Coordinates of C-alpha atoms in Angstrom, one line a residue:
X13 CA 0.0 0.0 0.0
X14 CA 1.4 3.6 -1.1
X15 CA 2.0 5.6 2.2
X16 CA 1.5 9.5 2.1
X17 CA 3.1 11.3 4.7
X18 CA 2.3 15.0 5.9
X19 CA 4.5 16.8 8.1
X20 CA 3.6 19.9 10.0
X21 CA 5.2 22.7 8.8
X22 CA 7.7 24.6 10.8
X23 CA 9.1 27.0 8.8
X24 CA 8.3 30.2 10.5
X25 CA 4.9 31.8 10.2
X26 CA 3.9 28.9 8.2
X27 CA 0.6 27.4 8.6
X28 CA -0.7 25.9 5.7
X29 CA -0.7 22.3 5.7
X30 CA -0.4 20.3 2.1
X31 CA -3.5 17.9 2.9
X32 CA -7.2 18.8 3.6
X33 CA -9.4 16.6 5.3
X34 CA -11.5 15.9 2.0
X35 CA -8.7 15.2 0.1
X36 CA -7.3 12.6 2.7
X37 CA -11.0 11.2 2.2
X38 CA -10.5 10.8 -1.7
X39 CA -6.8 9.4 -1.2
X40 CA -8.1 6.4 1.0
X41 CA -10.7 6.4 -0.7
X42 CA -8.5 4.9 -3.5
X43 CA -6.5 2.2 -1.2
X44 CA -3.9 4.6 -0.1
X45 CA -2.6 4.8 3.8
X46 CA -1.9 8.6 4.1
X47 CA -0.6 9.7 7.6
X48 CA -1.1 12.9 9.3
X49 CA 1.6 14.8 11.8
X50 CA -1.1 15.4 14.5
X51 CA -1.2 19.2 14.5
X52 CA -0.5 19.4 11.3
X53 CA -3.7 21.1 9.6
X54 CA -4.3 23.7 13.3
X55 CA -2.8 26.5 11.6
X56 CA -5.6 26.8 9.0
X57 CA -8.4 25.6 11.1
X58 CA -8.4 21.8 10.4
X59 CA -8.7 19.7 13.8
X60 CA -6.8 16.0 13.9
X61 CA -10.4 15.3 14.1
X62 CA -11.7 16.2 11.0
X63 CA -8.6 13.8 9.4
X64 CA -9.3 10.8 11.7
X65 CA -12.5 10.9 10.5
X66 CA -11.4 11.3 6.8
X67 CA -9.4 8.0 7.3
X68 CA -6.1 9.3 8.2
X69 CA -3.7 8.0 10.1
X70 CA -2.4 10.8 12.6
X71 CA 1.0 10.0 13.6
X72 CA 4.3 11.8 15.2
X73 CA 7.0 13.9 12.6
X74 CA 8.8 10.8 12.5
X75 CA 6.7 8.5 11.0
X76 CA 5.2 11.2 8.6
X77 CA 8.4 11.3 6.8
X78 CA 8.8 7.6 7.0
X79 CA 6.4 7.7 4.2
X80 CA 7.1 6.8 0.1
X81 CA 5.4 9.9 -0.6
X82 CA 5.8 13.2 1.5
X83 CA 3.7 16.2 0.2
X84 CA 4.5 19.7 2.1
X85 CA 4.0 23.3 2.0
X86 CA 7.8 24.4 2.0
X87 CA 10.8 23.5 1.8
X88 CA 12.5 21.0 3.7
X89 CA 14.7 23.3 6.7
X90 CA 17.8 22.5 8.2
X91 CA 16.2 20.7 10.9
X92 CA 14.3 18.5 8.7
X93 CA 17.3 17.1 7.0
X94 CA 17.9 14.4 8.6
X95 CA 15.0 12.9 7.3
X96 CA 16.0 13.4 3.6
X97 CA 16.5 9.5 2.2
X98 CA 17.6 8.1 -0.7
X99 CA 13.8 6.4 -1.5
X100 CA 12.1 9.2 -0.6
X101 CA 9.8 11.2 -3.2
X102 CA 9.5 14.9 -1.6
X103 CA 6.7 17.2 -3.9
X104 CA 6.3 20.9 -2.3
X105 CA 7.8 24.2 -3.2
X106 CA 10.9 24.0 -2.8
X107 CA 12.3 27.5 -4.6
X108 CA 15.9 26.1 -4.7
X109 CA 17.0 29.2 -6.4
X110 CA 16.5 31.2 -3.1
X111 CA 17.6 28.3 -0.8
X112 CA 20.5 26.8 -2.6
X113 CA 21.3 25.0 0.9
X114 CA 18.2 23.1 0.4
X115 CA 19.2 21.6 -2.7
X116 CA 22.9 20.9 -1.5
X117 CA 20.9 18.9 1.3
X118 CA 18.5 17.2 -1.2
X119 CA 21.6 16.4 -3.5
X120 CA 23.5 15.2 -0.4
X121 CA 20.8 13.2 0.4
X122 CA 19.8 11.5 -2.9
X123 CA 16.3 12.5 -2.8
X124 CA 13.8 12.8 -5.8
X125 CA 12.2 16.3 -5.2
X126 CA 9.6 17.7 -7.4
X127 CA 8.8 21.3 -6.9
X128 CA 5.3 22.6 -7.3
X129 CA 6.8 25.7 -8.9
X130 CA 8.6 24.2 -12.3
X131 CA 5.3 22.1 -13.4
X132 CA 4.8 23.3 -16.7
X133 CA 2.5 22.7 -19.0
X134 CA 2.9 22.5 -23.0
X135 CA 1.4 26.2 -22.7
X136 CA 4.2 27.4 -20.6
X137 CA 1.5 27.9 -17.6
X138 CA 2.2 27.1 -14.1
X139 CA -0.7 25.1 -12.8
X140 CA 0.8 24.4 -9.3
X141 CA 2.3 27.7 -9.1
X142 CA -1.0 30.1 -10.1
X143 CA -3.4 29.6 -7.2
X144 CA -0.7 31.1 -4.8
X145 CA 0.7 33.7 -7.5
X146 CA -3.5 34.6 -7.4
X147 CA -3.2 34.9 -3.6
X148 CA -0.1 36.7 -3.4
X149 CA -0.8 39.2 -5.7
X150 CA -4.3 40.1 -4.3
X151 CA -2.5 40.3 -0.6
X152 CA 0.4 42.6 -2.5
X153 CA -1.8 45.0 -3.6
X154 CA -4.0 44.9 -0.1
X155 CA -0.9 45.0 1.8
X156 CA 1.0 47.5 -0.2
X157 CA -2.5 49.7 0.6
X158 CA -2.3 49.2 4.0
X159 CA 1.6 50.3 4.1
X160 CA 0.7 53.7 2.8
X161 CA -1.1 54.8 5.6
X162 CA 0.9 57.1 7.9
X163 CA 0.5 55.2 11.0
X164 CA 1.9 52.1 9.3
X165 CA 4.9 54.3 8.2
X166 CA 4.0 55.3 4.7
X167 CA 3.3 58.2 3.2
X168 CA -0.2 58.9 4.1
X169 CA -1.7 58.3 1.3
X170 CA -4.8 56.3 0.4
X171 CA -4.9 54.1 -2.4
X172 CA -7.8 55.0 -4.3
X173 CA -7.1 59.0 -3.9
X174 CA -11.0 60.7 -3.5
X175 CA -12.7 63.6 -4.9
X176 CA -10.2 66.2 -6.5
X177 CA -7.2 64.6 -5.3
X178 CA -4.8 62.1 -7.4
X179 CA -4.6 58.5 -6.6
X180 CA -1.8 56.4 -5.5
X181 CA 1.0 55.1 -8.3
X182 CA 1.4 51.5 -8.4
X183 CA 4.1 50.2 -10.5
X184 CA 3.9 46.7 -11.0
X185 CA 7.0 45.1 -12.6
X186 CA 5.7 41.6 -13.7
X187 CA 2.2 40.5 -15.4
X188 CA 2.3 37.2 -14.8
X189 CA -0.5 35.6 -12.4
X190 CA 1.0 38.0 -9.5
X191 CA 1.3 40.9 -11.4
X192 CA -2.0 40.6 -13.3
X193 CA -3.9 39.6 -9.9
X194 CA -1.7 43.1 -7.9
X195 CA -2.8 45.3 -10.9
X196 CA -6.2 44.2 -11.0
X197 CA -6.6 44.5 -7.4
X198 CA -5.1 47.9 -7.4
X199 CA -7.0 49.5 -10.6
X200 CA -10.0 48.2 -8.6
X201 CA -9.2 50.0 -5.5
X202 CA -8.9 53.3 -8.2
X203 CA -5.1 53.4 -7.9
X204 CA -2.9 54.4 -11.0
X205 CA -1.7 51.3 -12.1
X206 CA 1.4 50.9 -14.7
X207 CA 1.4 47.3 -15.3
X208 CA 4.5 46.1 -16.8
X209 CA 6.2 43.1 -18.5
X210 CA 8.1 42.4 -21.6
X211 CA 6.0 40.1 -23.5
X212 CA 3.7 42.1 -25.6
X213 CA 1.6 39.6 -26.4
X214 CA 0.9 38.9 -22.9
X215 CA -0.1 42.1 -22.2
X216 CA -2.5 42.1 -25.5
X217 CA -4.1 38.9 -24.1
X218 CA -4.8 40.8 -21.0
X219 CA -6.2 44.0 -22.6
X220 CA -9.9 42.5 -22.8
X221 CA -9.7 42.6 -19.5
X222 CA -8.0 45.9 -18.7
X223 CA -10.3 48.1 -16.2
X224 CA -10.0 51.5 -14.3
X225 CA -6.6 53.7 -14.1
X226 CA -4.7 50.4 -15.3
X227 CA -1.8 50.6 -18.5
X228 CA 0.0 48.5 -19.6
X229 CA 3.4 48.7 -20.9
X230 CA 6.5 46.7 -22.5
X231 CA 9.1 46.6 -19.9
X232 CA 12.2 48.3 -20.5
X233 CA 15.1 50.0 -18.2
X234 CA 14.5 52.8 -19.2
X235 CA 10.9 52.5 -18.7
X236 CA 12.0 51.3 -15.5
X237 CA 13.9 54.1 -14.8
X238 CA 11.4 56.3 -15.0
X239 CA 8.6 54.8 -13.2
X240 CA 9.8 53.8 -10.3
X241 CA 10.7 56.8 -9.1
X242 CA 7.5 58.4 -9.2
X243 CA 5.7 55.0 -7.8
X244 CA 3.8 55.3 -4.4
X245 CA 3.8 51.5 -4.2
X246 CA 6.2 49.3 -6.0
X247 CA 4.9 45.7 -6.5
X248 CA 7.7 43.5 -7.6
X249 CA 6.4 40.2 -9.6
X250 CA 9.1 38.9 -11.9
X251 CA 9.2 34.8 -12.7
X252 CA 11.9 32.1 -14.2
X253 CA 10.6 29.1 -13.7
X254 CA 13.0 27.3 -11.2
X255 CA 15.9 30.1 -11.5
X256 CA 16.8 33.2 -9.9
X257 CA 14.7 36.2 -10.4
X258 CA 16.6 39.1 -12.3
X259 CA 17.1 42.0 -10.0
X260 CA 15.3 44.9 -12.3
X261 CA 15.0 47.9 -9.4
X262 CA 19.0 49.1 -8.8
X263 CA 19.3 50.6 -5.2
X264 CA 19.8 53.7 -6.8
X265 CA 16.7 53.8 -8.2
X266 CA 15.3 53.0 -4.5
X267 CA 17.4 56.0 -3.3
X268 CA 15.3 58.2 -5.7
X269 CA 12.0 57.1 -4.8
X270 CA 9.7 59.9 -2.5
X271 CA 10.1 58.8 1.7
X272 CA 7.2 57.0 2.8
X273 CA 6.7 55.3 -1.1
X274 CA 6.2 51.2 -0.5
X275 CA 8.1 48.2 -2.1
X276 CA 6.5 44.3 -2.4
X277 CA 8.8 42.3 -3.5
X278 CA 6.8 39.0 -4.1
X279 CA 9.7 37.7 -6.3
X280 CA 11.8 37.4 -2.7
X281 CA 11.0 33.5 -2.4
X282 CA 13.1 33.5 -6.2
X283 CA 15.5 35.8 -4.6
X284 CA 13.4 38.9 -5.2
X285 CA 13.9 41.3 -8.2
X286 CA 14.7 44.7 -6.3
X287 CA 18.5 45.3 -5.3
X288 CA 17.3 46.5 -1.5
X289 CA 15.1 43.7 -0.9
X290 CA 15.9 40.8 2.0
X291 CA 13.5 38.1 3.0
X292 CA 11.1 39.0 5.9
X293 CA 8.7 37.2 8.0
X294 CA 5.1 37.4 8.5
X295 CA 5.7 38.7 12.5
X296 CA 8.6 41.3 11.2
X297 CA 7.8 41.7 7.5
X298 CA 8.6 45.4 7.3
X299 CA 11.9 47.0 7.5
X300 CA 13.0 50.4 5.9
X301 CA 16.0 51.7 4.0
X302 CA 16.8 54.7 2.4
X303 CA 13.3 56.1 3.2
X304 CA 11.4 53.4 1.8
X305 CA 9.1 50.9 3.5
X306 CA 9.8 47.1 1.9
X307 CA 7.6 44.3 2.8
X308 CA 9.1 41.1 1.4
X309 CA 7.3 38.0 3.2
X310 CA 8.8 34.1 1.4
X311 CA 5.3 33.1 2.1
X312 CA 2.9 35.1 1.4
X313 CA 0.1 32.8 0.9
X314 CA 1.0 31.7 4.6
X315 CA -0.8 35.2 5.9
X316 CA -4.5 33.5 4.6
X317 CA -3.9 29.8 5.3
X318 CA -7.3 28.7 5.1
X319 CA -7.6 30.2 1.6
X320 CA -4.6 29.2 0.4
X321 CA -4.4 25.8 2.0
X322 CA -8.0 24.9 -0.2
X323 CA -6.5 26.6 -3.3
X324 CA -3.3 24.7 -3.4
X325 CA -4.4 21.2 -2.3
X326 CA -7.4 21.9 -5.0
X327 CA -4.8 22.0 -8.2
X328 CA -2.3 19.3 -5.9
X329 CA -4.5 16.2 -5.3
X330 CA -4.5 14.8 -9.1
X331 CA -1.0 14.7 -9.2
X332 CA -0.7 13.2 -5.7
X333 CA -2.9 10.8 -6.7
X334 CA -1.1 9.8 -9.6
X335 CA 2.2 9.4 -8.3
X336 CA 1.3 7.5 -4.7
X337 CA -1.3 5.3 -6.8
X338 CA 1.0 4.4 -10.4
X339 CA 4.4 5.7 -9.1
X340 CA 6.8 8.5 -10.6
X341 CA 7.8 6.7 -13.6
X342 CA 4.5 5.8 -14.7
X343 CA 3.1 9.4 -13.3
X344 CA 6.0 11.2 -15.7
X345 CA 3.9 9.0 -18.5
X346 CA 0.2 10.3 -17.5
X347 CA 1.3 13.5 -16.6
X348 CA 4.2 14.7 -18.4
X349 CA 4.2 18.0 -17.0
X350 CA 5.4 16.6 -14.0
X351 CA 8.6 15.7 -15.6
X352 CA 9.6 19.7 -15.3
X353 CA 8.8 19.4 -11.8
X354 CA 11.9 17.0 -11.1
X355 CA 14.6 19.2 -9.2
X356 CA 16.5 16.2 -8.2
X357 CA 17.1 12.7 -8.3
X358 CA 19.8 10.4 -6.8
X359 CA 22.0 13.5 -6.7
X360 CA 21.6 15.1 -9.9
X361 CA 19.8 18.6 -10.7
X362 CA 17.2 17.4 -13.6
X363 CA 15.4 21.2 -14.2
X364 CA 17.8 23.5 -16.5
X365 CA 17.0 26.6 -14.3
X366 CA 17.6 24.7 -11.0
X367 CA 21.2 23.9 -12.2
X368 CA 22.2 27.4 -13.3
X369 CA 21.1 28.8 -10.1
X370 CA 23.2 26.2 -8.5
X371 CA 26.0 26.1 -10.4
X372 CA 25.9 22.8 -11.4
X373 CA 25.4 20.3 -14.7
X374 CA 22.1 19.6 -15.2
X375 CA 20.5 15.6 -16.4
X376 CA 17.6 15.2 -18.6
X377 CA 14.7 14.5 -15.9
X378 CA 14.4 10.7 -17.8
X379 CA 17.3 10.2 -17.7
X380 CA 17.6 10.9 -13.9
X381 CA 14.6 8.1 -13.5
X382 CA 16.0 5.6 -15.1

């Protein structure tokens, strides 16, 4: 019998959990054994309870990663490497771009890690990735907002403007699902959005949907160069799949924008794409430099866990399904978009991106499984 194993997650301010009660209910459902880390589901309001009742096994940390198959949230951390293994299968996000430690320990270790984030499909899409991109885009716009007030240390200045007076500037680098999902949010708030992104024909597939105070624009540094300085709230949303996200705001540039002004860097979990940006935490996820408030939370998503915990396991389950029911080889075969989700395997890199970030020689992901 397949054995899925869930961990509680413990990297800080986490508390999403990467199984809900229903979906444990369809897994055994289909034969499998899937085993709970009692506490595991607290964080976003799912008792031990609910999962006995859905057939799960609740058990201690131990024997959760004892199991084939563990699905999780986030990546492994250091304390949790000790229960890397050879025949293990690990599928979360693992953003090995921003954590190369991570995949040192997962190449150390010989484990077969898929990452939520590099599932492709033949359309380029991210299906794994886009529920949370949706999530932290909304919360960059609302947080961003929420910066500008004075109290919270920003310039005073309220989003949406009112009668005879201008409206914030957003600026949002990016127009991918985060981007798209900030600038929508924003324009409906009656901000002055400048939504931009270098693929013009992904901002013409957007235009049909295009509402309020919202342009869009082909990215350019010198585009660049000239918004962001005038930008109330800078949203940062930049994506390679699996690699490091380009850094497209210089410091200088950070320098130049007004005291109070607000920076999201949502790109932060791929290393962020503003020079000034470091990783913060959902209990200190503000700090401030050279006048300039920057908010840049790894896990977003983490702040809603309830919402984002149904939206991820929702797009999750058919691949978990697949893999603990027909195994990876087999699963590779169904769903070959999974093959871009293989990070590692028996201590080789098997994503492209992954291996430049890393600085090592990448394997074709078939080869790797063979």
């Amino acid at each position: 019998m397949a054995s899925i194993g869930v961990p509680t997650e413990i990297k800080r301010d986490e508390q999403r959990v990467a199984l809900t009660p229903d979906a444990v209910r369809e897994l055994v459902g289909q034969g499998m054994e899937v085993r709970i880390q009692e506490g595991a589901g607290l964080g976003a309001g799912l008792t031990d309870e609910a999962y006995r009742a859905a057939g799960a096994r609740l058990v201690s940390r131990e024997q959760a990663w004892d199991a084939h198959l563990v699905v999780k949230v986030k990546e492994p951390q250091p304390e949790e490497f000790t229960f890397l293994r050879p025949d293990l299968v690990l599928f979360t996000y693992l953003h090995l771009a921003a954590y190369p430690h991570v995949g040192r320990a997962l190449l150390e270790a010989g484990t077969t890690a898929l990452a939520y984030e590099t599932v492709q499909l033949e359309d380029g899409s991210l299906p794994l990735l886009a529920p949370m991109s949706e999530v932290a885009g909304r919360l960059a716009a609302q947080v961003g907002a929420r910066l500008l007030e004075k109290p919270q240390g920003g310039r005073g200045v309220l989003i949406g403007g009112c009668t005879g007076v201008q409206p914030a500037r957003v600026v949002v680098l990016g127009a991918g699902s985060v981007g798209w999902n900030a600038a929508r949010l924003a324009a409906a708030m009656d901000a002055e959005v400048f939504l931009l992104d270098r693929s013009p024909q992904r901002l013409r597939e957007l235009e049909a949907d295009r509402r309020g105070r919202l342009v869009s624009l082909v990215s350019s540094g010198s585009l660049i160069e000239r918004l962001v300085p005038t930008a109330d709230l800078l949203i940062g949303a930049v994506l390679l799949p699996g690699g490091r996200a380009p850094t497209l705001v210089s410091e200088d540039l950070v320098q130049r924008m007004r005291p109070g002004s607000v920076i999201v860097d949502v790109a932060i979990d791929q290393g962020g794409c503003i020079a000034t940006s470091r990783e913060t935490s959902h209990t200190d996820p503000v700090f401030t430099l050279h006048g300039v408030q920057h908010y840049a939370v790894g896990n977003m998503p983490g702040a809603v866990p309830f919402t984002s915990t149904e939206a991820l396991v929702s797009v999750t389950l058919p691949y978990i399904q697949v893999m603990a029911g027909r195994g990876l080889i087999e699963a590779v075969t169904d769903r070959p978009e999974l093959l871009s989700g293989l990070n590692t395997v028996d201590g080789a890199v098997c994503h492209p991106g992954v291996a430049k970030a890393l600085g090592v020689p990448t394997r074709h992901p078939m080869a790797c499984l063979r």
